[in-house]
Tab-separated table of C-alpha atoms in Angstrom:
chain	number	residue	atom	x	y	z
C	5	MET	CA	-27.284	-31.756	23.982
C	6	SER	CA	-29.619	-31.386	21.087
C	7	ILE	CA	-28.782	-28.144	19.423
C	8	ARG	CA	-28.282	-27.191	15.791
C	9	VAL	CA	-24.979	-25.580	14.955
C	10	LEU	CA	-24.050	-23.927	11.667
C	11	ILE	CA	-20.297	-23.795	11.077
C	12	ILE	CA	-19.240	-21.214	8.494
C	13	GLU	CA	-15.558	-21.937	7.877
C	14	ASP	CA	-13.513	-22.566	4.743
C	15	ASP	CA	-10.490	-24.262	6.330
C	16	GLU	CA	-11.062	-27.988	5.951
C	17	SER	CA	-8.947	-29.145	8.891
C	18	THR	CA	-10.975	-26.818	11.121
C	19	HIS	CA	-14.491	-27.596	9.969
C	20	THR	CA	-13.987	-31.372	9.870
C	21	ALA	CA	-12.708	-31.240	13.463
C	22	LEU	CA	-15.556	-29.023	14.635
C	23	ARG	CA	-18.102	-31.300	12.961
C	24	TYR	CA	-16.638	-34.367	14.678
C	25	LEU	CA	-16.432	-32.676	18.071
C	26	PHE	CA	-19.949	-31.207	17.961
C	27	ARG	CA	-21.448	-34.477	16.717
C	28	GLN	CA	-19.774	-36.374	19.525
C	29	ARG	CA	-21.672	-34.079	21.890
C	30	GLY	CA	-24.911	-34.914	20.101
C	31	ALA	CA	-25.292	-31.634	18.220
C	32	GLU	CA	-26.688	-31.411	14.729
C	33	VAL	CA	-24.046	-29.821	12.488
C	34	THR	CA	-24.240	-28.056	9.134
C	35	ILE	CA	-21.085	-26.876	7.372
C	36	ALA	CA	-20.879	-23.932	4.986
C	37	THR	CA	-17.546	-23.095	3.365
C	38	THR	CA	-18.633	-19.926	1.542
C	39	LEU	CA	-20.964	-16.989	2.168
C	40	ALA	CA	-23.304	-18.341	-0.516
C	41	GLU	CA	-23.540	-21.758	1.149
C	42	ALA	CA	-24.106	-20.088	4.505
C	43	ARG	CA	-26.991	-18.003	3.105
C	44	ASP	CA	-28.537	-21.162	1.614
C	45	ALA	CA	-28.225	-22.966	4.941
C	46	LEU	CA	-29.817	-20.057	6.804
C	47	ARG	CA	-32.763	-20.009	4.376
C	48	THR	CA	-33.608	-23.634	5.193
C	49	GLY	CA	-33.747	-22.967	8.917
C	50	MET	CA	-32.288	-20.943	11.750
C	51	PRO	CA	-29.706	-22.826	13.868
C	52	ASP	CA	-29.302	-22.357	17.613
C	53	ALA	CA	-25.732	-21.188	17.225
C	54	ILE	CA	-23.380	-20.114	14.447
C	55	VAL	CA	-19.601	-20.476	14.445
C	56	LEU	CA	-18.455	-17.844	11.966
C	57	ASP	CA	-15.065	-17.419	10.297
C	58	LEU	CA	-14.394	-13.994	8.757
C	59	MET	CA	-12.146	-14.482	5.713
C	60	LEU	CA	-14.209	-16.557	3.304
C	61	PRO	CA	-13.507	-17.205	-0.380
C	62	ASP	CA	-16.446	-15.091	-1.579
C	63	GLY	CA	-16.395	-12.332	1.004
C	64	ASN	CA	-16.253	-11.366	4.645
C	65	GLY	CA	-18.233	-13.290	7.288
C	66	VAL	CA	-19.242	-9.954	8.834
C	67	ASP	CA	-21.818	-9.683	6.021
C	68	ILE	CA	-23.665	-12.748	7.326
C	69	LEU	CA	-23.702	-11.323	10.824
C	70	ARG	CA	-25.022	-8.004	9.505
C	71	ASP	CA	-27.774	-9.720	7.480
C	72	LEU	CA	-28.870	-11.608	10.593
C	73	ARG	CA	-28.924	-8.504	12.789
C	74	VAL	CA	-30.744	-6.475	10.131
C	75	ALA	CA	-33.364	-9.249	9.911
C	76	GLY	CA	-33.801	-8.889	13.675
C	77	SER	CA	-32.325	-12.264	14.591
C	78	ASP	CA	-30.430	-12.524	17.872
C	79	VAL	CA	-29.049	-16.004	17.204
C	80	LYS	CA	-25.808	-16.744	19.068
C	81	VAL	CA	-22.951	-15.978	16.702
C	82	VAL	CA	-19.440	-16.855	17.805
C	83	VAL	CA	-16.845	-15.268	15.547
C	84	THR	CA	-13.585	-17.177	15.180
C	85	THR	CA	-10.832	-15.370	13.351
C	86	GLY	CA	-7.150	-15.429	12.486
C	87	MET	CA	-6.934	-11.634	12.438
C	88	ALA	CA	-4.287	-10.004	14.608
C	89	ASP	CA	-6.712	-7.814	16.558
C	90	PRO	CA	-10.363	-8.356	15.641
C	91	GLU	CA	-11.479	-6.158	18.573
C	92	ARG	CA	-10.276	-3.171	16.561
C	93	MET	CA	-12.514	-4.050	13.613
C	94	GLN	CA	-15.302	-1.557	14.232
C	95	SER	CA	-17.727	-3.059	11.702
C	96	LEU	CA	-17.527	-6.372	13.593
C	97	VAL	CA	-17.762	-5.140	17.176
C	98	SER	CA	-20.743	-2.869	16.423
C	99	LEU	CA	-22.793	-5.904	15.324
C	100	HIS	CA	-22.503	-7.459	18.786
C	101	PRO	CA	-21.363	-10.999	18.113
C	102	HIS	CA	-21.931	-13.340	21.061
C	103	ALA	CA	-18.169	-13.781	21.377
C	104	ILE	CA	-15.028	-13.146	19.355
C	105	LEU	CA	-12.531	-15.983	19.662
C	106	ARG	CA	-9.051	-15.634	18.268
C	107	LYS	CA	-7.660	-18.715	16.564
C	108	PRO	CA	-6.367	-21.172	17.628
C	109	ILE	CA	-9.574	-21.880	19.536
C	110	ASP	CA	-10.125	-24.480	22.220
C	111	PHE	CA	-13.236	-26.599	21.693
C	112	ALA	CA	-14.166	-26.680	25.393
C	113	GLY	CA	-13.981	-22.875	25.441
C	114	LEU	CA	-16.089	-22.613	22.290
C	115	LEU	CA	-18.669	-24.977	23.781
C	116	ARG	CA	-18.876	-22.894	26.955
C	117	THR	CA	-19.644	-19.708	24.994
C	118	ILE	CA	-22.385	-21.453	23.014
C	119	LEU	CA	-24.145	-23.284	25.833
U	6	MET	CA	2.379	73.392	-17.440
U	7	THR	CA	0.053	70.575	-16.838
U	8	LEU	CA	-0.001	67.498	-18.945
U	9	ILE	CA	-3.558	68.166	-20.001
U	10	HIS	CA	-2.499	71.118	-22.112
U	11	CYS	CA	-0.344	68.849	-24.245
U	12	MET	CA	-3.093	66.324	-24.614
U	13	MET	CA	-5.883	68.825	-25.268
U	14	HIS	CA	-6.376	67.634	-28.782
U	15	ASP	CA	-6.631	63.942	-27.929
U	16	TRP	CA	-9.609	63.603	-25.566
U	17	TRP	CA	-10.163	59.992	-26.559
U	18	TRP	CA	-6.727	58.938	-25.391
U	19	ILE	CA	-7.036	60.930	-22.200
U	20	GLY	CA	-10.203	58.993	-21.431
U	21	ILE	CA	-8.559	55.632	-22.069
U	22	THR	CA	-5.455	56.547	-19.995
U	23	VAL	CA	-7.507	57.680	-17.048
U	24	ALA	CA	-9.703	54.555	-17.206
U	25	LEU	CA	-6.642	52.242	-17.310
U	26	ASP	CA	-4.957	54.103	-14.446
U	27	VAL	CA	-8.032	53.847	-12.292
U	28	ALA	CA	-8.353	50.122	-13.100
U	29	VAL	CA	-4.743	49.426	-12.103
U	30	ALA	CA	-5.089	51.521	-8.954
U	31	ALA	CA	-8.226	49.554	-8.046
U	32	GLY	CA	-6.253	46.307	-8.516
U	33	TYR	CA	-3.529	47.611	-6.197
U	34	ILE	CA	-6.118	48.442	-3.602
U	35	LEU	CA	-7.693	44.971	-3.880
U	36	ILE	CA	-4.301	43.327	-3.327
U	37	ALA	CA	-3.621	45.591	-0.382
U	38	TRP	CA	-7.039	44.733	1.028
U	39	HIS	CA	-6.243	40.995	0.664
U	40	TRP	CA	-3.024	41.451	2.674
U	41	GLN	CA	-4.811	43.597	5.216
U	42	ILE	CA	-7.262	40.736	5.863
U	43	ASN	CA	-4.627	38.019	5.933
U	44	GLN	CA	-2.144	39.762	8.159
U	45	ARG	CA	-4.779	39.808	10.910
U	46	LEU	CA	-4.669	35.988	10.977
U	47	LEU	CA	-0.976	36.016	11.870
U	48	PRO	CA	0.457	36.406	15.358
U	49	ARG	CA	0.970	40.009	16.456
U	50	GLY	CA	4.536	41.253	16.084
U	51	SER	CA	5.649	38.265	13.959
U	52	ALA	CA	7.855	38.717	10.889
U	53	PRO	CA	5.212	37.553	8.381
U	54	ARG	CA	2.596	39.881	9.878
U	55	ARG	CA	4.987	42.820	9.648
U	56	ALA	CA	5.852	41.806	6.080
U	57	LEU	CA	2.235	41.615	4.985
U	58	GLY	CA	1.492	44.967	6.634
U	59	ASN	CA	4.439	46.516	4.783
U	60	MET	CA	3.376	45.034	1.473
U	61	ARG	CA	-0.120	46.395	1.984
U	62	ASN	CA	1.285	49.889	2.586
U	63	ILE	CA	3.663	49.641	-0.391
U	64	PHE	CA	0.848	48.633	-2.679
U	65	VAL	CA	-1.465	51.398	-1.461
U	66	LEU	CA	1.283	53.985	-1.950
U	67	CYS	CA	2.349	52.578	-5.327
U	68	GLY	CA	-1.255	52.790	-6.411
U	69	ILE	CA	-1.465	56.399	-5.275
U	70	CYS	CA	1.926	57.454	-6.689
U	71	GLY	CA	1.934	55.583	-9.924
U	72	TYR	CA	-1.632	55.735	-10.971
U	73	LEU	CA	-3.894	58.092	-9.066
U	74	PHE	CA	-1.339	60.881	-9.393
U	75	ILE	CA	-1.226	60.651	-13.181
U	76	PRO	CA	-4.781	61.933	-13.689
U	77	ILE	CA	-4.306	64.329	-10.765
U	78	LYS	CA	-1.119	65.723	-12.331
U	79	MET	CA	-2.888	66.228	-15.610
U	80	VAL	CA	-4.992	68.999	-14.182
U	81	TRP	CA	-3.043	70.039	-11.089
U	82	PRO	CA	0.763	70.153	-10.932
U	83	ALA	CA	0.977	68.769	-7.385
U	84	TRP	CA	4.680	67.866	-7.380
U	85	ARG	CA	5.229	68.657	-3.755
U	86	LEU	CA	2.343	66.575	-2.579
U	87	TYR	CA	3.525	63.803	-4.881
U	88	ASP	CA	7.032	63.904	-3.389
U	89	MET	CA	5.622	63.608	0.138
U	90	VAL	CA	3.839	60.403	-0.793
U	91	LEU	CA	6.930	59.178	-2.656
U	92	LEU	CA	9.001	59.710	0.460
U	93	VAL	CA	6.689	57.545	2.545
U	94	LEU	CA	6.817	54.912	-0.235
U	95	VAL	CA	10.631	54.877	-0.095
U	96	TRP	CA	10.482	54.378	3.665
U	97	MET	CA	7.966	51.486	3.356
U	98	THR	CA	9.847	49.782	0.539
U	99	TRP	CA	13.140	49.835	2.375
U	100	ARG	CA	11.543	48.661	5.576
U	101	TYR	CA	10.082	45.701	3.706
U	102	ALA	CA	13.370	44.915	1.948
U	103	TRP	CA	15.191	45.027	5.275
U	104	GLY	CA	12.633	42.755	6.987
U	105	ALA	CA	12.597	40.309	4.071
U	106	ARG	CA	15.578	38.496	5.605
U	107	ASP	CA	13.238	37.257	8.342
U	108	LEU	CA	10.833	35.900	5.750
U	109	LYS	CA	13.234	33.056	4.981
U	110	VAL	CA	11.693	31.386	8.035
U	111	VAL	CA	8.205	31.780	6.595
U	112	TYR	CA	9.087	30.293	3.241
U	113	SER	CA	10.906	27.364	4.824
U	114	GLU	CA	7.913	26.829	7.143
U	115	ILE	CA	5.597	26.666	4.150
U	116	GLY	CA	7.939	24.142	2.528
U	117	ARG	CA	8.161	22.174	5.744
U	118	ALA	CA	4.382	22.023	6.110
U	119	LYS	CA	4.099	20.594	2.594
U	120	LYS	CA	6.808	18.048	3.340
U	121	LEU	CA	5.177	17.062	6.641
U	122	GLU	CA	1.914	16.550	4.806
U	123	ALA	CA	3.618	14.258	2.285
U	124	ASP	CA	5.425	12.400	5.092
U	125	LEU	CA	2.137	11.900	6.905
U	126	ASP	CA	0.499	10.444	3.796
U	127	GLU	CA	3.446	8.134	3.345
U	128	SER	CA	3.441	6.976	6.952
U	129	ARG	CA	-0.324	6.386	6.786
U	130	ALA	CA	0.200	4.188	3.738
U	131	GLU	CA	3.075	2.456	5.495
U	132	SER	CA	0.994	1.803	8.597
U	133	LYS	CA	-1.833	0.456	6.443
U	134	ARG	CA	0.672	-1.833	4.752
U	135	LYS	CA	1.982	-2.992	8.140
U	136	THR	CA	-1.532	-3.726	9.413
U	137	PHE	CA	-2.209	-5.736	6.257
U	138	PHE	CA	1.130	-7.548	6.664
U	139	LEU	CA	0.471	-8.375	10.335
U	140	ASN	CA	-3.072	-9.560	9.653
U	141	ALA	CA	-1.863	-11.748	6.806
U	142	ILE	CA	0.877	-13.343	8.940
U	143	SER	CA	-1.564	-13.725	11.811
U	144	HIS	CA	-4.200	-15.348	9.622
U	145	ASP	CA	-1.805	-17.604	7.733
U	146	LEU	CA	-0.232	-18.877	10.953
U	147	ARG	CA	-3.352	-19.083	13.089
U	148	THR	CA	-5.413	-20.986	10.529
U	149	PRO	CA	-3.195	-24.112	10.421
U	150	LEU	CA	-2.631	-23.852	14.183
U	151	ASN	CA	-6.388	-23.735	14.729
U	152	GLY	CA	-6.945	-26.867	12.656
U	153	LEU	CA	-4.036	-28.501	14.427
U	154	MET	CA	-5.400	-27.666	17.879
U	155	LEU	CA	-8.922	-28.861	17.097
U	156	GLN	CA	-7.663	-32.045	15.428
U	157	THR	CA	-5.672	-32.964	18.555
U	158	GLN	CA	-8.946	-32.656	20.464
U	159	VAL	CA	-10.583	-34.873	17.837
U	160	ALA	CA	-7.765	-37.414	18.303
U	161	GLU	CA	-8.230	-37.389	22.102
U	162	MET	CA	-11.943	-37.938	21.802
U	163	ALA	CA	-11.470	-40.636	19.153
U	164	LEU	CA	-8.974	-42.398	21.425
U	165	ASP	CA	-11.597	-42.505	24.172
U	166	SER	CA	-14.011	-44.209	21.799
U	167	SER	CA	-11.201	-46.384	20.363
U	168	ASP	CA	-11.901	-45.092	16.854
U	169	GLN	CA	-8.531	-45.921	15.270
U	170	ALA	CA	-9.365	-44.578	11.816
U	171	ALA	CA	-10.435	-41.193	13.197
U	172	VAL	CA	-7.257	-40.923	15.284
U	173	ARG	CA	-5.126	-41.703	12.261
U	174	GLU	CA	-6.921	-39.133	10.077
U	175	ALA	CA	-6.675	-36.462	12.771
U	176	LEU	CA	-2.938	-37.090	13.166
U	177	ARG	CA	-2.465	-36.875	9.398
U	178	ILE	CA	-4.124	-33.446	9.357
U	179	VAL	CA	-2.093	-32.341	12.393
U	180	ALA	CA	1.122	-33.206	10.537
U	181	SER	CA	0.009	-31.490	7.341
U	182	ASN	CA	-0.979	-28.313	9.224
U	183	ALA	CA	2.308	-28.273	11.116
U	184	GLN	CA	4.089	-28.464	7.758
U	185	ALA	CA	2.006	-25.586	6.390
U	186	ALA	CA	2.928	-23.432	9.398
U	187	GLY	CA	6.563	-24.431	8.905
U	188	ARG	CA	6.452	-23.444	5.231
U	189	LEU	CA	5.110	-20.018	6.109
U	190	LEU	CA	7.886	-19.541	8.649
U	191	ASP	CA	10.452	-20.532	5.998
U	192	SER	CA	9.069	-17.970	3.574
U	193	LEU	CA	8.941	-15.275	6.247
U	194	LEU	CA	12.508	-15.992	7.258
U	195	GLU	CA	13.535	-15.714	3.623
U	196	VAL	CA	11.905	-12.285	3.363
U	197	GLY	CA	13.622	-11.292	6.614
U	198	ARG	CA	17.022	-12.500	5.405
U	199	LEU	CA	16.631	-10.409	2.254
U	200	ASP	CA	15.974	-7.375	4.419
U	201	LEU	CA	19.125	-7.938	6.416
U	202	SER	CA	21.210	-8.893	3.348
U	203	ALA	CA	22.521	-11.618	5.617
U	204	GLU	CA	23.705	-13.866	2.847
U	205	PRO	CA	26.716	-12.552	0.937
U	206	ASP	CA	26.542	-12.817	-2.843
U	207	ARG	CA	28.647	-15.445	-4.561
U	208	LEU	CA	29.424	-14.010	-7.944
U	209	GLU	CA	30.325	-16.311	-10.808
U	210	PRO	CA	29.958	-16.309	-14.591
U	211	LEU	CA	26.542	-17.744	-15.461
U	212	ASP	CA	25.451	-19.327	-18.700
U	213	LEU	CA	21.799	-18.331	-18.817
U	214	ALA	CA	20.757	-21.135	-21.155
U	215	GLU	CA	22.022	-23.572	-18.560
U	216	VAL	CA	20.271	-21.734	-15.725
U	217	LEU	CA	16.966	-21.792	-17.628
U	218	ASP	CA	17.364	-25.504	-18.348
U	219	SER	CA	18.006	-26.297	-14.728
U	220	VAL	CA	14.907	-24.344	-13.654
U	221	ARG	CA	12.893	-26.152	-16.320
U	222	GLN	CA	14.119	-29.521	-15.035
U	223	ARG	CA	12.997	-28.644	-11.534
U	224	PHE	CA	9.434	-27.793	-12.583
U	225	ARG	CA	9.009	-30.314	-15.416
U	226	LEU	CA	7.010	-32.728	-13.252
U	227	ASP	CA	4.755	-30.013	-11.824
U	228	ALA	CA	3.861	-28.869	-15.337
U	229	GLU	CA	3.299	-32.430	-16.533
U	230	GLN	CA	0.985	-33.122	-13.618
U	231	LYS	CA	-1.142	-30.123	-14.593
U	232	GLY	CA	-1.029	-31.146	-18.248
U	233	ILE	CA	0.574	-27.913	-19.433
U	234	ALA	CA	3.755	-27.322	-21.429
U	235	LEU	CA	6.973	-25.922	-19.990
U	236	ASP	CA	9.490	-24.867	-22.652
U	237	VAL	CA	12.701	-22.932	-22.962
U	238	ALA	CA	12.527	-20.727	-26.053
U	239	ALA	CA	15.864	-18.957	-26.458
U	240	ARG	CA	18.994	-21.040	-26.174
U	241	SER	CA	21.671	-18.541	-27.174
U	242	ALA	CA	20.857	-16.601	-24.091
U	243	GLY	CA	24.150	-15.002	-23.139
U	244	GLN	CA	26.285	-14.724	-20.061
U	245	ILE	CA	26.332	-12.575	-16.973
U	246	VAL	CA	28.240	-12.483	-13.711
U	247	SER	CA	25.859	-12.888	-10.815
U	248	ASP	CA	24.837	-15.053	-7.858
U	249	ARG	CA	23.572	-18.310	-9.324
U	250	THR	CA	21.356	-19.334	-6.408
U	251	LYS	CA	19.637	-15.963	-6.331
U	252	VAL	CA	19.126	-15.731	-10.095
U	253	GLU	CA	17.661	-19.243	-10.073
U	254	ARG	CA	15.433	-18.320	-7.166
U	255	VAL	CA	14.037	-15.321	-9.047
U	256	ILE	CA	13.248	-17.392	-12.135
U	257	SER	CA	11.940	-20.333	-10.089
U	258	ASN	CA	9.510	-18.146	-8.183
U	259	LEU	CA	8.178	-16.687	-11.437
U	260	VAL	CA	7.881	-20.130	-13.040
U	261	GLN	CA	6.215	-21.632	-9.969
U	262	ASN	CA	3.723	-18.779	-9.977
U	263	ALA	CA	3.053	-19.149	-13.704
U	264	ILE	CA	2.436	-22.908	-13.413
U	265	LYS	CA	0.157	-22.392	-10.414
U	266	PHE	CA	-2.196	-20.098	-12.320
U	267	THR	CA	-2.076	-21.655	-15.793
U	268	GLU	CA	-4.705	-24.291	-16.530
U	269	ARG	CA	-4.365	-24.546	-20.317
U	270	GLY	CA	-1.513	-23.963	-22.740
U	271	GLY	CA	1.812	-23.579	-21.059
U	272	VAL	CA	4.700	-21.625	-19.666
U	273	THR	CA	7.656	-20.488	-21.780
U	274	LEU	CA	11.035	-19.283	-20.546
U	275	GLY	CA	13.514	-17.313	-22.571
U	276	ALA	CA	16.415	-14.928	-22.319
U	277	SER	CA	18.252	-12.501	-24.562
U	278	GLN	CA	21.357	-10.378	-24.340
U	279	GLY	CA	20.823	-6.642	-24.467
U	280	ASN	CA	23.092	-3.593	-24.338
U	281	GLU	CA	23.077	-3.212	-20.587
U	282	GLY	CA	22.702	-6.816	-19.494
U	283	VAL	CA	20.247	-9.608	-20.076
U	284	THR	CA	16.511	-9.953	-20.022
U	285	ILE	CA	14.918	-13.193	-18.905
U	286	TRP	CA	11.240	-13.701	-19.454
U	287	VAL	CA	8.621	-16.094	-18.129
U	288	GLU	CA	5.449	-16.136	-20.180
U	289	ASP	CA	2.246	-18.015	-19.411
U	290	THR	CA	-1.145	-18.522	-21.017
U	291	GLY	CA	-2.937	-18.120	-17.685
U	292	PRO	CA	-5.888	-15.884	-16.804
U	293	GLY	CA	-3.854	-12.657	-16.857
U	294	ILE	CA	-3.624	-10.014	-14.160
U	295	PRO	CA	-6.008	-7.027	-14.218
U	296	ARG	CA	-4.270	-3.650	-14.464
U	297	GLU	CA	-5.339	-2.454	-11.003
U	298	HIS	CA	-3.323	-5.204	-9.329
U	299	HIS	CA	-0.052	-4.526	-11.167
U	300	ASP	CA	1.333	-2.032	-8.663
U	301	SER	CA	0.604	-4.073	-5.558
U	302	LEU	CA	1.542	-7.432	-7.011
U	303	PHE	CA	5.080	-7.439	-5.629
U	304	GLN	CA	3.992	-6.577	-2.091
U	305	GLU	CA	4.312	-9.256	0.538
U	306	PHE	CA	1.131	-11.291	1.047
U	307	TYR	CA	-0.628	-9.623	-1.874
U	308	GLN	CA	-2.759	-12.145	-3.719
U	309	VAL	CA	-5.018	-11.281	-6.617
U	310	ALA	CA	-7.693	-13.958	-6.421
U	311	ASN	CA	-7.432	-15.384	-2.933
U	312	PRO	CA	-9.529	-13.340	-0.528
U	313	ALA	CA	-9.795	-16.237	1.913
U	314	ARG	CA	-6.025	-16.705	1.810
U	315	ASP	CA	-6.367	-20.387	0.942
U	316	ARG	CA	-2.887	-21.636	1.709
U	317	ALA	CA	-3.013	-24.205	-1.118
U	318	LYS	CA	-2.540	-21.114	-3.307
U	319	GLY	CA	0.531	-20.087	-1.343
U	320	PHE	CA	1.091	-17.147	0.937
U	321	GLY	CA	1.674	-14.387	-1.599
U	322	LEU	CA	5.374	-14.141	-0.840
U	323	GLY	CA	6.875	-15.661	-4.011
U	324	LEU	CA	6.722	-12.554	-6.212
U	325	ALA	CA	7.754	-10.293	-3.340
U	326	ILE	CA	10.858	-12.410	-2.809
U	327	ALA	CA	11.638	-12.529	-6.549
U	328	ASP	CA	11.310	-8.747	-6.811
U	329	ARG	CA	13.550	-8.077	-3.818
U	330	LEU	CA	16.168	-10.525	-5.073
U	331	ALA	CA	16.167	-8.997	-8.557
U	332	ARG	CA	16.642	-5.521	-7.101
U	333	HIS	CA	19.341	-6.853	-4.802
U	334	LEU	CA	21.192	-8.122	-7.877
U	335	GLY	CA	20.941	-4.670	-9.454
U	336	GLY	CA	18.039	-5.583	-11.731
U	337	ARG	CA	14.276	-5.242	-11.845
U	338	ILE	CA	11.156	-7.167	-12.819
U	339	GLU	CA	8.550	-5.881	-15.237
U	340	LEU	CA	5.088	-7.162	-15.816
U	341	ASP	CA	3.027	-7.251	-18.954
U	342	SER	CA	-0.372	-8.897	-18.855
U	343	VAL	CA	-3.555	-9.162	-20.850
U	344	VAL	CA	-6.598	-10.522	-19.041
U	345	GLY	CA	-7.748	-13.723	-20.709
U	346	ARG	CA	-4.509	-14.074	-22.708
U	347	GLY	CA	-1.683	-14.479	-20.245
U	348	THR	CA	1.130	-12.799	-18.408
U	349	ARG	CA	4.763	-12.114	-19.162
U	350	PHE	CA	7.230	-11.310	-16.402
U	351	THR	CA	10.500	-9.829	-17.648
U	352	VAL	CA	13.593	-9.804	-15.448
U	353	HIS	CA	16.315	-7.327	-16.376
U	354	LEU	CA	19.701	-8.175	-14.906
U	355	PRO	CA	22.942	-6.233	-15.408
U	356	ASP	CA	26.040	-7.886	-16.919
U	357	GLN	CA	27.579	-7.469	-13.511
U	358	PRO	CA	25.782	-6.302	-10.416
U	359	THR	CA	27.470	-2.891	-10.302
U	360	ARG	CA	25.649	-2.014	-7.152
U	361	TYR	CA	27.187	-5.060	-5.573
U	362	GLN	CA	30.408	-3.303	-4.518
U	363	HIS	CA	28.336	-0.649	-2.807
U	364	ASP	CA	26.079	-3.223	-1.140
U	365	ALA	CA	29.010	-5.280	0.070
U	366	ARG	CA	30.494	-2.231	1.761
U	367	GLU	CA	27.177	-1.466	3.435
U	368	VAL	CA	26.893	-5.020	4.714
U	369	ALA	CA	30.443	-4.881	6.030
U	370	VAL	CA	29.645	-1.713	7.967
U	371	VAL	CA	26.477	-3.218	9.421
U	372	ASP	CA	28.376	-6.346	10.389
U	373	THR	CA	31.115	-4.483	12.229
U	374	GLY	CA	28.455	-2.510	14.021
U	375	ALA	CA	26.726	-5.658	15.171
U	376	HIS	CA	29.876	-7.137	16.681
U	377	HIS	CA	30.607	-4.215	18.954
């Protein structure tokens, strides 16, 4: 599996685990813990898939998704969130993320939605 | 004799009188017209529609009797015609007065509509607050659980590749996340217990200087580690009768909060006796709290500078708990803050929690209810 994954997530225990698990499967992983870092990472190159958390220290992850859709990108974005019911967040659903996974997520399940 | 003969020599005033009468009559007709339009919006045969119709008629007749007839009478003594109109006016007025009893319903409906509107606003705000509360609990619990879940998968995979160090690190994070989830549950349970008033108060005479010292002792190391000062300013602080554990909890939460957000300078505690009790204050030289946050600051899960809800900064329950406890003890917390200078929380506590007797009775009633 040679894909590039961008993980946008501020919780350390989560992004270190995801990095380990993706790398074990041979994926190339970039971590961004803020919106600013994520924008920088996206400028250097478009990944094959993005794992996106919503509550970030400098804003809401939905903004990244919106920027991507506005720029015409249809990159696979999997939203992972701790919100009680993300399906009711209209601004999120209308941007058509590839999947919305409610935390706690299962890595095998996440992998299936990306591949 | 007509009035005009008396006024013959004062044409100016006759002109002014006639003009004023016509103006007032026109006003009466406008009001009547307004009621005529509005009564059509009301259901046929209903009390308010009848009332508006009556008022319209009264106003038209008053206009005719009181004002149009004055200029008419000046030149033509039309008493009989005038009395006819007056008779109809009497009939209309009494009909309205009689029907006015039914209007009580209308006025109370108008009041009720206003109240419903206010209730709706309040329940909207309440539901917004609940959504925020649920999302915050959900996020703060799911985040450590998510890390925990993924780290167990890391540990499994690391076991397969016999990577001891990775297994150990994953297990360390699992334990730390489980503790974080446990801490949140503790705080939530504490908020819940306050709601139920489950713990009875244990009242005793408290020496505030001693209470402040004991709180200072507890946080001395935390302050030292951050390199900031933690001092008690007023030592002749006075005495009150209250629940020691709860008073200490209020002050501790404020001090913990102050230390958390102060990077330079220090935190000072003090207390003084006033006329109606004591005031205890916790002052820091932290970043200060902008005005717009002051009202929401004591709400559960409200955090000023933690949009990502980083749990190293806590859950946003400390001040909410302190505020509820202070109110439970019959007191209140006030906040005074200048951005860039620091913040001062002031706790006012009564000499004796007078509300306590009342509270205790309420709790007793609830308890009996629960046992049946």
